[in-house]
mmCIF file of C-alpha atoms and ligand atoms in Angstrom:
data_model
loop_
_atom_site.group_PDB
_atom_site.id
_atom_site.type_symbol
_atom_site.label_atom_id
_atom_site.label_comp_id
_atom_site.label_asym_id
_atom_site.label_seq_id
_atom_site.Cartn_x
_atom_site.Cartn_y
_atom_site.Cartn_z
ATOM 1 C CA MET A 1150 -14.426 21.480 -45.733
ATOM 2 C CA SER A 1151 -12.649 18.934 -47.780
ATOM 3 C CA ILE A 1152 -10.825 18.301 -51.213
ATOM 4 C CA VAL A 1153 -11.730 16.362 -54.110
ATOM 5 C CA ILE A 1154 -9.227 15.185 -57.054
ATOM 6 C CA ILE A 1155 -10.896 14.781 -60.377
ATOM 7 C CA ARG A 1156 -8.789 13.580 -63.020
ATOM 8 C CA GLN A 1157 -9.129 10.625 -65.878
ATOM 9 C CA ASP A 1158 -5.401 9.311 -65.600
ATOM 10 C CA ASP A 1159 -3.824 7.086 -63.238
ATOM 11 C CA LYS A 1160 -2.425 9.834 -61.019
ATOM 12 C CA ILE A 1161 -5.180 10.311 -58.399
ATOM 13 C CA GLU A 1162 -3.547 8.478 -55.772
ATOM 14 C CA LEU A 1163 -0.155 10.047 -56.367
ATOM 15 C CA TRP A 1164 -1.846 13.485 -56.046
ATOM 16 C CA LYS A 1165 -4.019 12.328 -53.162
ATOM 17 C CA GLU A 1166 -0.869 10.952 -51.267
ATOM 18 C CA ALA A 1167 1.201 14.153 -51.867
ATOM 19 C CA LEU A 1168 -1.510 16.358 -50.693
ATOM 20 C CA GLN A 1169 -2.203 14.119 -47.506
ATOM 21 C CA ARG A 1170 1.594 14.295 -46.553
ATOM 22 C CA ALA A 1171 1.689 17.833 -46.991
ATOM 23 C CA ALA A 1172 -1.820 18.594 -45.090
ATOM 24 C CA PRO A 1173 -2.742 15.440 -42.933
ATOM 25 C CA ASP A 1174 -5.341 17.680 -41.440
ATOM 26 C CA ILE A 1175 -7.349 18.057 -44.497
ATOM 27 C CA SER A 1176 -9.947 15.210 -45.817
ATOM 28 C CA ILE A 1177 -9.060 14.643 -49.199
ATOM 29 C CA TYR A 1178 -11.031 12.308 -51.738
ATOM 30 C CA SER A 1179 -10.653 10.891 -54.940
ATOM 31 C CA TYR A 1180 -13.894 11.163 -56.850
ATOM 32 C CA LEU A 1181 -14.044 7.703 -57.820
ATOM 33 C CA GLU A 1182 -14.492 6.713 -54.150
ATOM 34 C CA GLU A 1183 -17.536 7.125 -51.876
ATOM 35 C CA HIS A 1184 -17.252 10.820 -50.613
ATOM 36 C CA PRO A 1185 -19.486 13.288 -48.718
ATOM 37 C CA ALA A 1186 -20.440 15.530 -51.867
ATOM 38 C CA ASP A 1187 -21.671 18.217 -49.547
ATOM 39 C CA GLU A 1188 -18.678 18.623 -47.519
ATOM 40 C CA ILE A 1189 -16.544 19.343 -50.780
ATOM 41 C CA THR A 1190 -15.495 22.898 -51.003
ATOM 42 C CA MET A 1191 -12.543 22.378 -53.363
ATOM 43 C CA ALA A 1192 -11.781 20.515 -56.520
ATOM 44 C CA LEU A 1193 -8.339 19.571 -57.855
ATOM 45 C CA VAL A 1194 -9.040 18.731 -61.422
ATOM 46 C CA TRP A 1195 -7.232 17.851 -64.596
ATOM 47 C CA LYS A 1196 -9.517 17.254 -67.646
ATOM 48 C CA ASN A 1197 -12.171 16.101 -65.434
ATOM 49 C CA PRO A 1198 -15.127 14.296 -67.070
ATOM 50 C CA LYS A 1199 -17.788 16.942 -68.013
ATOM 51 C CA GLY A 1200 -20.497 17.436 -65.696
ATOM 52 C CA THR A 1201 -18.459 16.048 -62.550
ATOM 53 C CA LEU A 1202 -17.948 19.523 -60.869
ATOM 54 C CA SER A 1203 -21.634 20.228 -60.585
ATOM 55 C CA GLN A 1204 -22.451 17.388 -58.305
ATOM 56 C CA TYR A 1205 -20.856 19.614 -55.300
ATOM 57 C CA PRO A 1206 -23.249 21.977 -53.926
ATOM 58 C CA ASN A 1207 -21.090 23.693 -51.550
ATOM 59 C CA LEU A 1208 -17.979 23.996 -53.999
ATOM 60 C CA GLU A 1209 -16.105 27.427 -53.604
ATOM 61 C CA TYR A 1210 -12.996 27.005 -55.586
ATOM 62 C CA ILE A 1211 -11.764 24.959 -58.517
ATOM 63 C CA ALA A 1212 -7.793 24.423 -58.977
ATOM 64 C CA SER A 1213 -6.284 23.205 -62.221
ATOM 65 C CA SER A 1214 -3.260 20.956 -61.578
ATOM 66 C CA GLY A 1215 -1.804 22.072 -64.732
ATOM 67 C CA ALA A 1216 -0.881 25.418 -66.266
ATOM 68 C CA GLY A 1217 -3.953 25.161 -68.649
ATOM 69 C CA VAL A 1218 -7.722 25.768 -67.704
ATOM 70 C CA ASP A 1219 -9.061 25.523 -71.361
ATOM 71 C CA PHE A 1220 -10.709 22.269 -70.375
ATOM 72 C CA LEU A 1221 -12.733 24.108 -67.634
ATOM 73 C CA PHE A 1222 -14.005 26.596 -70.091
ATOM 74 C CA GLU A 1223 -14.688 24.311 -72.534
ATOM 75 C CA ASP A 1224 -17.273 22.275 -70.126
ATOM 76 C CA GLU A 1225 -20.611 24.278 -69.939
ATOM 77 C CA THR A 1226 -21.341 22.655 -66.794
ATOM 78 C CA THR A 1227 -18.325 24.114 -65.127
ATOM 79 C CA PRO A 1228 -19.989 26.115 -62.203
ATOM 80 C CA LYS A 1229 -19.837 30.050 -62.984
ATOM 81 C CA ASN A 1230 -18.638 32.554 -60.566
ATOM 82 C CA LEU A 1231 -16.227 30.348 -58.703
ATOM 83 C CA PRO A 1232 -12.649 31.324 -58.428
ATOM 84 C CA ILE A 1233 -10.189 28.961 -60.579
ATOM 85 C CA THR A 1234 -6.500 28.807 -60.099
ATOM 86 C CA ARG A 1235 -3.797 27.038 -62.161
ATOM 87 C CA VAL A 1236 -0.281 25.963 -61.492
ATOM 88 C CA VAL A 1237 2.449 28.556 -61.904
ATOM 89 C CA ASP A 1238 5.671 26.573 -61.155
ATOM 90 C CA ALA A 1239 9.259 27.043 -61.797
ATOM 91 C CA MET A 1240 10.009 23.434 -62.469
ATOM 92 C CA LEU A 1241 7.117 23.312 -65.084
ATOM 93 C CA ALA A 1242 8.733 26.298 -66.666
ATOM 94 C CA SER A 1243 11.926 24.785 -66.642
ATOM 95 C CA ASP A 1244 10.888 21.614 -67.916
ATOM 96 C CA MET A 1245 9.023 23.393 -70.732
ATOM 97 C CA SER A 1246 11.985 25.323 -71.670
ATOM 98 C CA GLU A 1247 14.217 22.064 -71.746
ATOM 99 C CA TYR A 1248 11.467 20.566 -74.340
ATOM 100 C CA VAL A 1249 11.682 23.586 -76.596
ATOM 101 C CA LEU A 1250 15.362 23.785 -76.358
ATOM 102 C CA ALA A 1251 15.909 20.190 -77.087
ATOM 103 C CA ALA A 1252 13.678 20.708 -80.301
ATOM 104 C CA ILE A 1253 15.465 23.614 -81.579
ATOM 105 C CA PHE A 1254 18.937 22.108 -80.949
ATOM 106 C CA SER A 1255 17.676 18.980 -82.950
ATOM 107 C CA TYR A 1256 16.738 21.136 -85.743
ATOM 108 C CA LEU A 1257 19.780 23.128 -85.487
ATOM 109 C CA LYS A 1258 22.122 20.064 -85.756
ATOM 110 C CA ARG A 1259 19.992 18.359 -88.340
ATOM 111 C CA PHE A 1260 19.213 15.276 -86.173
ATOM 112 C CA TYR A 1261 15.671 15.134 -87.810
ATOM 113 C CA GLN A 1262 17.270 14.937 -91.301
ATOM 114 C CA TYR A 1263 19.755 12.472 -89.841
ATOM 115 C CA LYS A 1264 17.072 10.250 -88.540
ATOM 116 C CA ILE A 1265 15.422 9.970 -91.844
ATOM 117 C CA ASN A 1266 18.854 9.462 -93.739
ATOM 118 C CA GLN A 1267 19.502 6.675 -91.052
ATOM 119 C CA THR A 1268 16.393 4.846 -92.124
ATOM 120 C CA LYS A 1269 17.908 4.914 -95.599
ATOM 121 C CA SER A 1270 21.461 3.718 -94.364
ATOM 122 C CA LEU A 1271 22.618 7.065 -95.754
ATOM 123 C CA TRP A 1272 26.105 8.637 -94.707
ATOM 124 C CA LYS A 1273 25.323 12.410 -95.785
ATOM 125 C CA PRO A 1274 26.817 15.445 -93.957
ATOM 126 C CA GLU A 1275 23.973 18.072 -93.719
ATOM 127 C CA GLN A 1276 24.779 21.617 -93.606
ATOM 128 C CA TYR A 1277 23.965 23.096 -90.222
ATOM 129 C CA ARG A 1278 23.648 26.868 -88.973
ATOM 130 C CA ARG A 1279 24.575 28.116 -85.485
ATOM 131 C CA ILE A 1280 22.730 29.706 -82.596
ATOM 132 C CA ALA A 1281 23.836 33.102 -83.616
ATOM 133 C CA ASP A 1282 21.980 32.718 -87.296
ATOM 134 C CA TYR A 1283 18.567 32.251 -85.880
ATOM 135 C CA THR A 1284 15.906 34.403 -84.460
ATOM 136 C CA VAL A 1285 13.546 32.560 -82.105
ATOM 137 C CA GLY A 1286 9.997 33.771 -81.789
ATOM 138 C CA ILE A 1287 7.626 32.853 -78.883
ATOM 139 C CA LEU A 1288 3.947 33.235 -79.185
ATOM 140 C CA GLY A 1289 2.908 33.933 -75.484
ATOM 141 C CA LEU A 1290 5.228 35.541 -73.008
ATOM 142 C CA GLY A 1291 3.675 34.348 -69.893
ATOM 143 C CA ALA A 1292 4.901 32.042 -67.105
ATOM 144 C CA LEU A 1293 6.327 29.585 -69.489
ATOM 145 C CA GLY A 1294 7.186 31.693 -72.441
ATOM 146 C CA THR A 1295 9.317 34.093 -70.354
ATOM 147 C CA ALA A 1296 11.431 31.239 -68.530
ATOM 148 C CA LEU A 1297 11.871 30.128 -72.374
ATOM 149 C CA ALA A 1298 13.123 33.514 -73.498
ATOM 150 C CA LYS A 1299 15.371 34.057 -70.776
ATOM 151 C CA ASP A 1300 16.977 30.594 -71.486
ATOM 152 C CA LEU A 1301 17.268 31.254 -75.281
ATOM 153 C CA VAL A 1302 19.028 34.606 -74.466
ATOM 154 C CA ARG A 1303 21.304 32.620 -72.070
ATOM 155 C CA PHE A 1304 22.133 30.473 -75.043
ATOM 156 C CA GLY A 1305 22.802 33.312 -77.471
ATOM 157 C CA PHE A 1306 19.592 33.282 -79.797
ATOM 158 C CA LYS A 1307 18.224 36.390 -80.836
ATOM 159 C CA THR A 1308 14.906 36.272 -78.997
ATOM 160 C CA GLN A 1309 11.411 37.812 -79.431
ATOM 161 C CA GLY A 1310 7.984 37.353 -78.040
ATOM 162 C CA TRP A 1311 4.465 38.301 -78.730
ATOM 163 C CA SER A 1312 1.766 38.619 -75.895
ATOM 164 C CA ASN A 1313 -1.121 40.621 -75.211
ATOM 165 C CA SER A 1314 0.640 43.228 -72.994
ATOM 166 C CA ARG A 1315 3.907 44.309 -73.733
ATOM 167 C CA LYS A 1316 6.678 42.586 -71.702
ATOM 168 C CA LYS A 1317 10.180 43.733 -70.621
ATOM 169 C CA ILE A 1318 12.745 41.058 -70.415
ATOM 170 C CA ASP A 1319 16.193 41.659 -71.110
ATOM 171 C CA LYS A 1320 17.525 41.147 -74.359
ATOM 172 C CA VAL A 1321 14.178 39.977 -75.646
ATOM 173 C CA THR A 1322 12.203 42.038 -78.230
ATOM 174 C CA ALA A 1323 8.772 42.346 -77.286
ATOM 175 C CA PHE A 1324 5.772 42.613 -79.457
ATOM 176 C CA ALA A 1325 1.980 42.880 -78.223
ATOM 177 C CA GLY A 1326 -1.451 42.586 -79.741
ATOM 178 C CA LYS A 1327 -2.500 41.915 -83.080
ATOM 179 C CA ASP A 1328 -1.257 44.950 -84.652
ATOM 180 C CA GLU A 1329 2.404 43.752 -83.983
ATOM 181 C CA LEU A 1330 1.823 40.293 -84.912
ATOM 182 C CA ALA A 1331 2.838 40.448 -88.809
ATOM 183 C CA GLU A 1332 6.348 42.188 -87.746
ATOM 184 C CA PHE A 1333 7.008 39.526 -84.953
ATOM 185 C CA LEU A 1334 6.323 36.830 -87.279
ATOM 186 C CA GLY A 1335 8.349 38.188 -90.103
ATOM 187 C CA SER A 1336 11.532 37.508 -88.766
ATOM 188 C CA SER A 1337 10.777 34.420 -86.343
ATOM 189 C CA GLU A 1338 12.650 31.642 -88.244
ATOM 190 C CA ILE A 1339 11.927 29.387 -85.228
ATOM 191 C CA LEU A 1340 8.296 29.770 -83.792
ATOM 192 C CA ALA A 1341 7.232 28.353 -80.481
ATOM 193 C CA CYS A 1342 3.711 28.387 -79.542
ATOM 194 C CA LEU A 1343 3.340 28.810 -75.585
ATOM 195 C CA LEU A 1344 -0.260 30.558 -75.716
ATOM 196 C CA PRO A 1345 -3.182 29.493 -73.697
ATOM 197 C CA LEU A 1346 -6.174 27.964 -75.551
ATOM 198 C CA THR A 1347 -9.006 30.601 -75.794
ATOM 199 C CA ASN A 1348 -11.584 31.903 -78.188
ATOM 200 C CA ALA A 1349 -8.978 34.398 -79.407
ATOM 201 C CA THR A 1350 -6.015 32.056 -79.732
ATOM 202 C CA ALA A 1351 -7.838 28.922 -81.289
ATOM 203 C CA GLY A 1352 -6.596 27.968 -84.865
ATOM 204 C CA ILE A 1353 -4.081 30.792 -84.629
ATOM 205 C CA LEU A 1354 -1.615 28.551 -86.217
ATOM 206 C CA ASN A 1355 -2.869 28.546 -89.683
ATOM 207 C CA LYS A 1356 -1.866 29.009 -93.306
ATOM 208 C CA GLU A 1357 -2.002 32.808 -93.040
ATOM 209 C CA LEU A 1358 0.283 32.810 -89.910
ATOM 210 C CA PHE A 1359 2.677 30.408 -91.397
ATOM 211 C CA ASN A 1360 2.853 32.500 -94.596
ATOM 212 C CA GLN A 1361 4.178 35.517 -92.611
ATOM 213 C CA LEU A 1362 7.338 33.558 -91.237
ATOM 214 C CA PRO A 1363 10.221 33.468 -93.166
ATOM 215 C CA LYS A 1364 10.341 30.741 -95.857
ATOM 216 C CA GLY A 1365 11.758 27.467 -94.279
ATOM 217 C CA ALA A 1366 10.771 28.239 -90.768
ATOM 218 C CA PHE A 1367 10.565 25.746 -87.985
ATOM 219 C CA VAL A 1368 7.328 25.534 -85.802
ATOM 220 C CA ILE A 1369 6.952 24.162 -82.267
ATOM 221 C CA ASN A 1370 3.688 23.705 -80.672
ATOM 222 C CA ALA A 1371 3.727 22.811 -76.951
ATOM 223 C CA ALA A 1372 0.635 24.753 -76.079
ATOM 224 C CA ARG A 1373 -2.715 23.037 -77.205
ATOM 225 C CA GLY A 1374 -3.710 21.109 -80.170
ATOM 226 C CA GLY A 1375 -6.600 23.532 -80.723
ATOM 227 C CA HIS A 1376 -4.227 26.266 -81.792
ATOM 228 C CA LEU A 1377 -3.057 24.181 -84.864
ATOM 229 C CA VAL A 1378 -5.101 24.187 -88.331
ATOM 230 C CA ASP A 1379 -3.648 20.526 -89.233
ATOM 231 C CA VAL A 1380 -4.362 20.647 -92.784
ATOM 232 C CA ASP A 1381 -2.710 23.871 -93.009
ATOM 233 C CA LEU A 1382 0.329 22.656 -91.413
ATOM 234 C CA ILE A 1383 0.811 19.731 -93.876
ATOM 235 C CA GLU A 1384 0.190 22.047 -96.825
ATOM 236 C CA MET A 1385 2.865 24.393 -95.513
ATOM 237 C CA LEU A 1386 5.163 21.674 -95.071
ATOM 238 C CA ASP A 1387 4.597 20.086 -98.264
ATOM 239 C CA SER A 1388 5.280 23.482 -100.087
ATOM 240 C CA GLY A 1389 8.220 24.139 -98.234
ATOM 241 C CA GLN A 1390 7.253 27.177 -96.640
ATOM 242 C CA LEU A 1391 7.865 25.390 -93.321
ATOM 243 C CA SER A 1392 10.744 23.022 -92.794
ATOM 244 C CA GLY A 1393 9.436 21.092 -89.899
ATOM 245 C CA ALA A 1394 7.320 21.106 -87.026
ATOM 246 C CA THR A 1395 7.596 19.481 -83.531
ATOM 247 C CA LEU A 1396 4.234 18.974 -81.939
ATOM 248 C CA ASP A 1397 3.432 17.767 -78.273
ATOM 249 C CA VAL A 1398 -0.261 18.641 -78.254
ATOM 250 C CA PHE A 1399 -3.139 17.616 -80.533
ATOM 251 C CA HIS A 1400 -6.940 18.134 -81.212
ATOM 252 C CA GLN A 1401 -7.444 14.854 -80.301
ATOM 253 C CA GLU A 1402 -5.298 12.856 -77.690
ATOM 254 C CA PRO A 1403 -3.897 10.536 -77.913
ATOM 255 C CA LEU A 1404 -3.399 11.091 -81.417
ATOM 256 C CA SER A 1405 -5.422 8.667 -83.635
ATOM 257 C CA SER A 1406 -3.212 6.059 -85.196
ATOM 258 C CA ASP A 1407 -4.335 6.937 -88.660
ATOM 259 C CA HIS A 1408 -3.741 10.550 -88.210
ATOM 260 C CA PRO A 1409 -1.546 11.962 -91.068
ATOM 261 C CA PHE A 1410 0.915 13.549 -88.848
ATOM 262 C CA TRP A 1411 2.316 10.088 -87.877
ATOM 263 C CA GLN A 1412 3.733 9.264 -91.349
ATOM 264 C CA HIS A 1413 4.772 12.942 -92.301
ATOM 265 C CA GLU A 1414 8.874 12.925 -92.009
ATOM 266 C CA LYS A 1415 8.810 16.378 -91.409
ATOM 267 C CA ILE A 1416 6.512 16.293 -88.117
ATOM 268 C CA HIS A 1417 7.962 15.287 -85.106
ATOM 269 C CA ILE A 1418 5.509 13.988 -82.493
ATOM 270 C CA THR A 1419 5.655 13.718 -78.538
ATOM 271 C CA PRO A 1420 2.700 12.536 -76.533
ATOM 272 C CA HIS A 1421 1.572 15.745 -74.696
ATOM 273 C CA TYR A 1422 4.681 15.371 -71.988
ATOM 274 C CA ALA A 1423 6.743 18.634 -72.808
ATOM 275 C CA SER A 1424 6.157 19.653 -69.420
ATOM 276 C CA VAL A 1425 4.115 17.868 -66.510
ATOM 277 C CA SER A 1426 3.322 19.392 -62.914
ATOM 278 C CA ASP A 1427 5.630 17.561 -60.294
ATOM 279 C CA THR A 1428 3.269 16.810 -57.216
ATOM 280 C CA ASP A 1429 6.229 17.889 -54.730
ATOM 281 C CA SER A 1430 6.892 21.031 -56.524
ATOM 282 C CA VAL A 1431 3.188 21.910 -56.932
ATOM 283 C CA VAL A 1432 1.427 20.719 -53.812
ATOM 284 C CA PRO A 1433 2.435 23.496 -51.561
ATOM 285 C CA GLN A 1434 0.752 26.109 -53.630
ATOM 286 C CA ILE A 1435 -2.444 24.040 -53.684
ATOM 287 C CA ILE A 1436 -2.603 23.583 -50.071
ATOM 288 C CA GLU A 1437 -1.549 27.332 -49.518
ATOM 289 C CA ASN A 1438 -4.544 28.192 -51.771
ATOM 290 C CA TYR A 1439 -6.743 25.880 -49.706
ATOM 291 C CA ARG A 1440 -5.701 27.320 -46.263
ATOM 292 C CA ARG A 1441 -6.367 31.174 -48.063
ATOM 293 C CA MET A 1442 -9.891 30.023 -49.159
ATOM 294 C CA GLN A 1443 -10.580 28.860 -45.434
ATOM 295 C CA HIS A 1444 -9.469 32.176 -44.156
ATOM 296 C CA GLY A 1445 -11.178 34.354 -47.024
ATOM 297 C CA GLU A 1446 -7.724 35.473 -48.342
ATOM 298 C CA LEU A 1447 -7.081 36.298 -52.056
ATOM 299 C CA LEU A 1448 -5.755 33.060 -53.733
ATOM 300 C CA THR A 1449 -2.746 33.207 -56.017
ATOM 301 C CA ASN A 1450 -2.435 32.042 -59.689
ATOM 302 C CA LEU A 1451 -5.763 33.206 -60.463
ATOM 303 C CA VAL A 1452 -7.097 32.806 -63.808
ATOM 304 C CA SER A 1453 -9.163 35.610 -65.426
ATOM 305 C CA THR A 1454 -12.542 34.017 -66.197
ATOM 306 C CA ASP A 1455 -12.977 36.982 -68.714
ATOM 307 C CA LYS A 1456 -9.735 36.341 -70.736
ATOM 308 C CA GLY A 1457 -9.963 32.562 -70.324
ATOM 309 C CA TYR A 1458 -6.738 32.203 -68.995
HETATM 310 P P1 LIG B 1533 0.320 32.294 -69.041
HETATM 311 O O1 LIG B 1533 -1.013 32.715 -68.773
HETATM 312 O O2 LIG B 1533 1.317 32.559 -67.979
HETATM 313 O O3 LIG B 1533 0.960 32.856 -70.425
HETATM 314 C C1 LIG B 1533 0.165 32.900 -71.561
HETATM 315 C C2 LIG B 1533 0.715 34.176 -72.367
HETATM 316 O O4 LIG B 1533 -0.195 34.172 -73.715
HETATM 317 C C3 LIG B 1533 0.780 35.613 -71.888
HETATM 318 O O5 LIG B 1533 1.827 36.140 -72.152
HETATM 319 C C4 LIG B 1533 -0.470 36.266 -72.525
HETATM 320 O O6 LIG B 1533 -0.539 37.564 -72.758
HETATM 321 C C5 LIG B 1533 -0.419 35.604 -73.877
HETATM 322 N N1 LIG B 1533 -1.496 35.385 -74.654
HETATM 323 C C6 LIG B 1533 -2.938 35.093 -74.135
HETATM 324 N N2 LIG B 1533 -3.863 35.247 -75.250
HETATM 325 C C7 LIG B 1533 -3.196 36.095 -76.243
HETATM 326 C C8 LIG B 1533 -3.707 36.709 -77.224
HETATM 327 N N3 LIG B 1533 -5.057 36.565 -77.480
HETATM 328 N N4 LIG B 1533 -2.962 37.487 -78.262
HETATM 329 C C9 LIG B 1533 -1.335 37.757 -77.576
HETATM 330 N N5 LIG B 1533 -1.072 37.187 -76.360
HETATM 331 C C10 LIG B 1533 -1.828 36.099 -75.806
HETATM 332 O O7 LIG B 1533 0.425 30.631 -69.538
HETATM 333 P P2 LIG B 1533 1.595 29.648 -69.041
HETATM 334 O O8 LIG B 1533 2.830 30.303 -69.809
HETATM 335 O O9 LIG B 1533 1.715 29.065 -68.035
HETATM 336 O O10 LIG B 1533 1.282 28.414 -70.159
HETATM 337 C C11 LIG B 1533 0.904 28.515 -71.429
HETATM 338 C C12 LIG B 1533 0.241 27.458 -71.866
HETATM 339 O O11 LIG B 1533 0.874 26.275 -71.964
HETATM 340 C C13 LIG B 1533 -0.801 26.497 -71.063
HETATM 341 O O12 LIG B 1533 -2.273 27.473 -71.213
HETATM 342 C C14 LIG B 1533 -1.236 25.483 -71.681
HETATM 343 O O13 LIG B 1533 -2.098 25.181 -72.578
HETATM 344 C C15 LIG B 1533 0.265 25.085 -72.289
HETATM 345 N N6 LIG B 1533 1.015 24.046 -71.414
HETATM 346 C C16 LIG B 1533 1.575 22.988 -72.143
HETATM 347 C C17 LIG B 1533 1.880 21.682 -71.317
HETATM 348 C C18 LIG B 1533 2.629 20.547 -72.187
HETATM 349 O O14 LIG B 1533 3.202 19.716 -71.491
HETATM 350 N N7 LIG B 1533 2.451 20.834 -73.305
HETATM 351 C C19 LIG B 1533 2.531 21.990 -70.176
HETATM 352 C C20 LIG B 1533 2.274 23.072 -69.586
HETATM 353 C C21 LIG B 1533 1.495 24.300 -70.221
HETATM 354 P P3 LIG B 1533 -0.344 38.685 -71.521
HETATM 355 O O15 LIG B 1533 0.828 38.377 -70.645
HETATM 356 O O16 LIG B 1533 -0.190 39.928 -71.979
HETATM 357 O O17 LIG B 1533 -1.636 38.247 -70.934
HETATM 358 C C1 LIG B 1534 -0.637 21.923 -68.589
HETATM 359 C C2 LIG B 1534 -0.358 20.803 -69.461
HETATM 360 O O1 LIG B 1534 -1.480 22.888 -68.924
HETATM 361 O O2 LIG B 1534 0.227 19.507 -68.874
HETATM 362 O O3 LIG B 1534 -0.232 22.060 -67.246
HETATM 363 O O4 LIG B 1534 -0.835 20.622 -70.687
#
């Protein structure tokens, strides 16, 4: 029984060392080194190349080293009927919350406009509004959305969230399901998307949705590029229906250098780095699940293969 780590960035050794430190008794391999495929029972993956998982005949369990699992469902070769887990981690959640708060405060204090003014050496005070003036809406009240909602409440924002099932979070107005989406959008002057990417949520950030927001709303997408219809965002920004957008995620990553988002002065881009799994914080839950698998116990942070998240 051993673990293989499959990812295409330069973090394989980082993960391997952290796992090995926490569990010296387990054999852990990079998929790039020679390793006994038939001994592999668990794969720790992040955007693994398509087809890589099907080469392990005795695989029992797949763990995403991030919160998202969309890349596993998008790969038709991902073995069916194996348990899939994802990361649920307090540090990942607080990092995300800090990202969204940074975007909101930059918007509130007009930093985005000042950046534009600076390129023109323009000294011009811009009107600002205050925390109490805004209602922030969060699409997705899961592990990340809930942490963000609580932080927003602590700062004094009027806060509301939308999810599949209705949530109960102190001082947060909770909306649930398609029937309540329009009402939720109607008062979300700042909208943050923290939904998982599934068949039901792909393309949800589109013209129809943006038109239901109050005029001049600000949008933050830190979930997945597939949630956003890019041309609709540009149209809504140019028409003034939206006043700006902060985007961390894109259909194609890295975002190609000729994508119109780069040159749009109302779009603020970060390179899918809002919140990143910290190995020290996350490794204990990975090892815990490996031990559980060995003992035939129920895994934690299981993904629903029916729902896709
Ligand atoms: P969770 O699974 O904990 O939460 C997802 C939330 O979305 C839940 O509240 C769920 O509702 C709701 N939801 C899902 N589908 C629908 C739908 N069709 N209609 C309404 N609500 C829906 O996920 P996390 O909070 O852990 O993570 C969210 C996403 O954030 C990840 O999937 C990933 O894509 C992204 N992410 C991005 C990062 C970055 O750096 N940019 C870092 C980490 C994550 P319910 O609770 O009722 O099931
Ligand atoms: C994640 C991410 O899903 O980093 O964890 O995007």
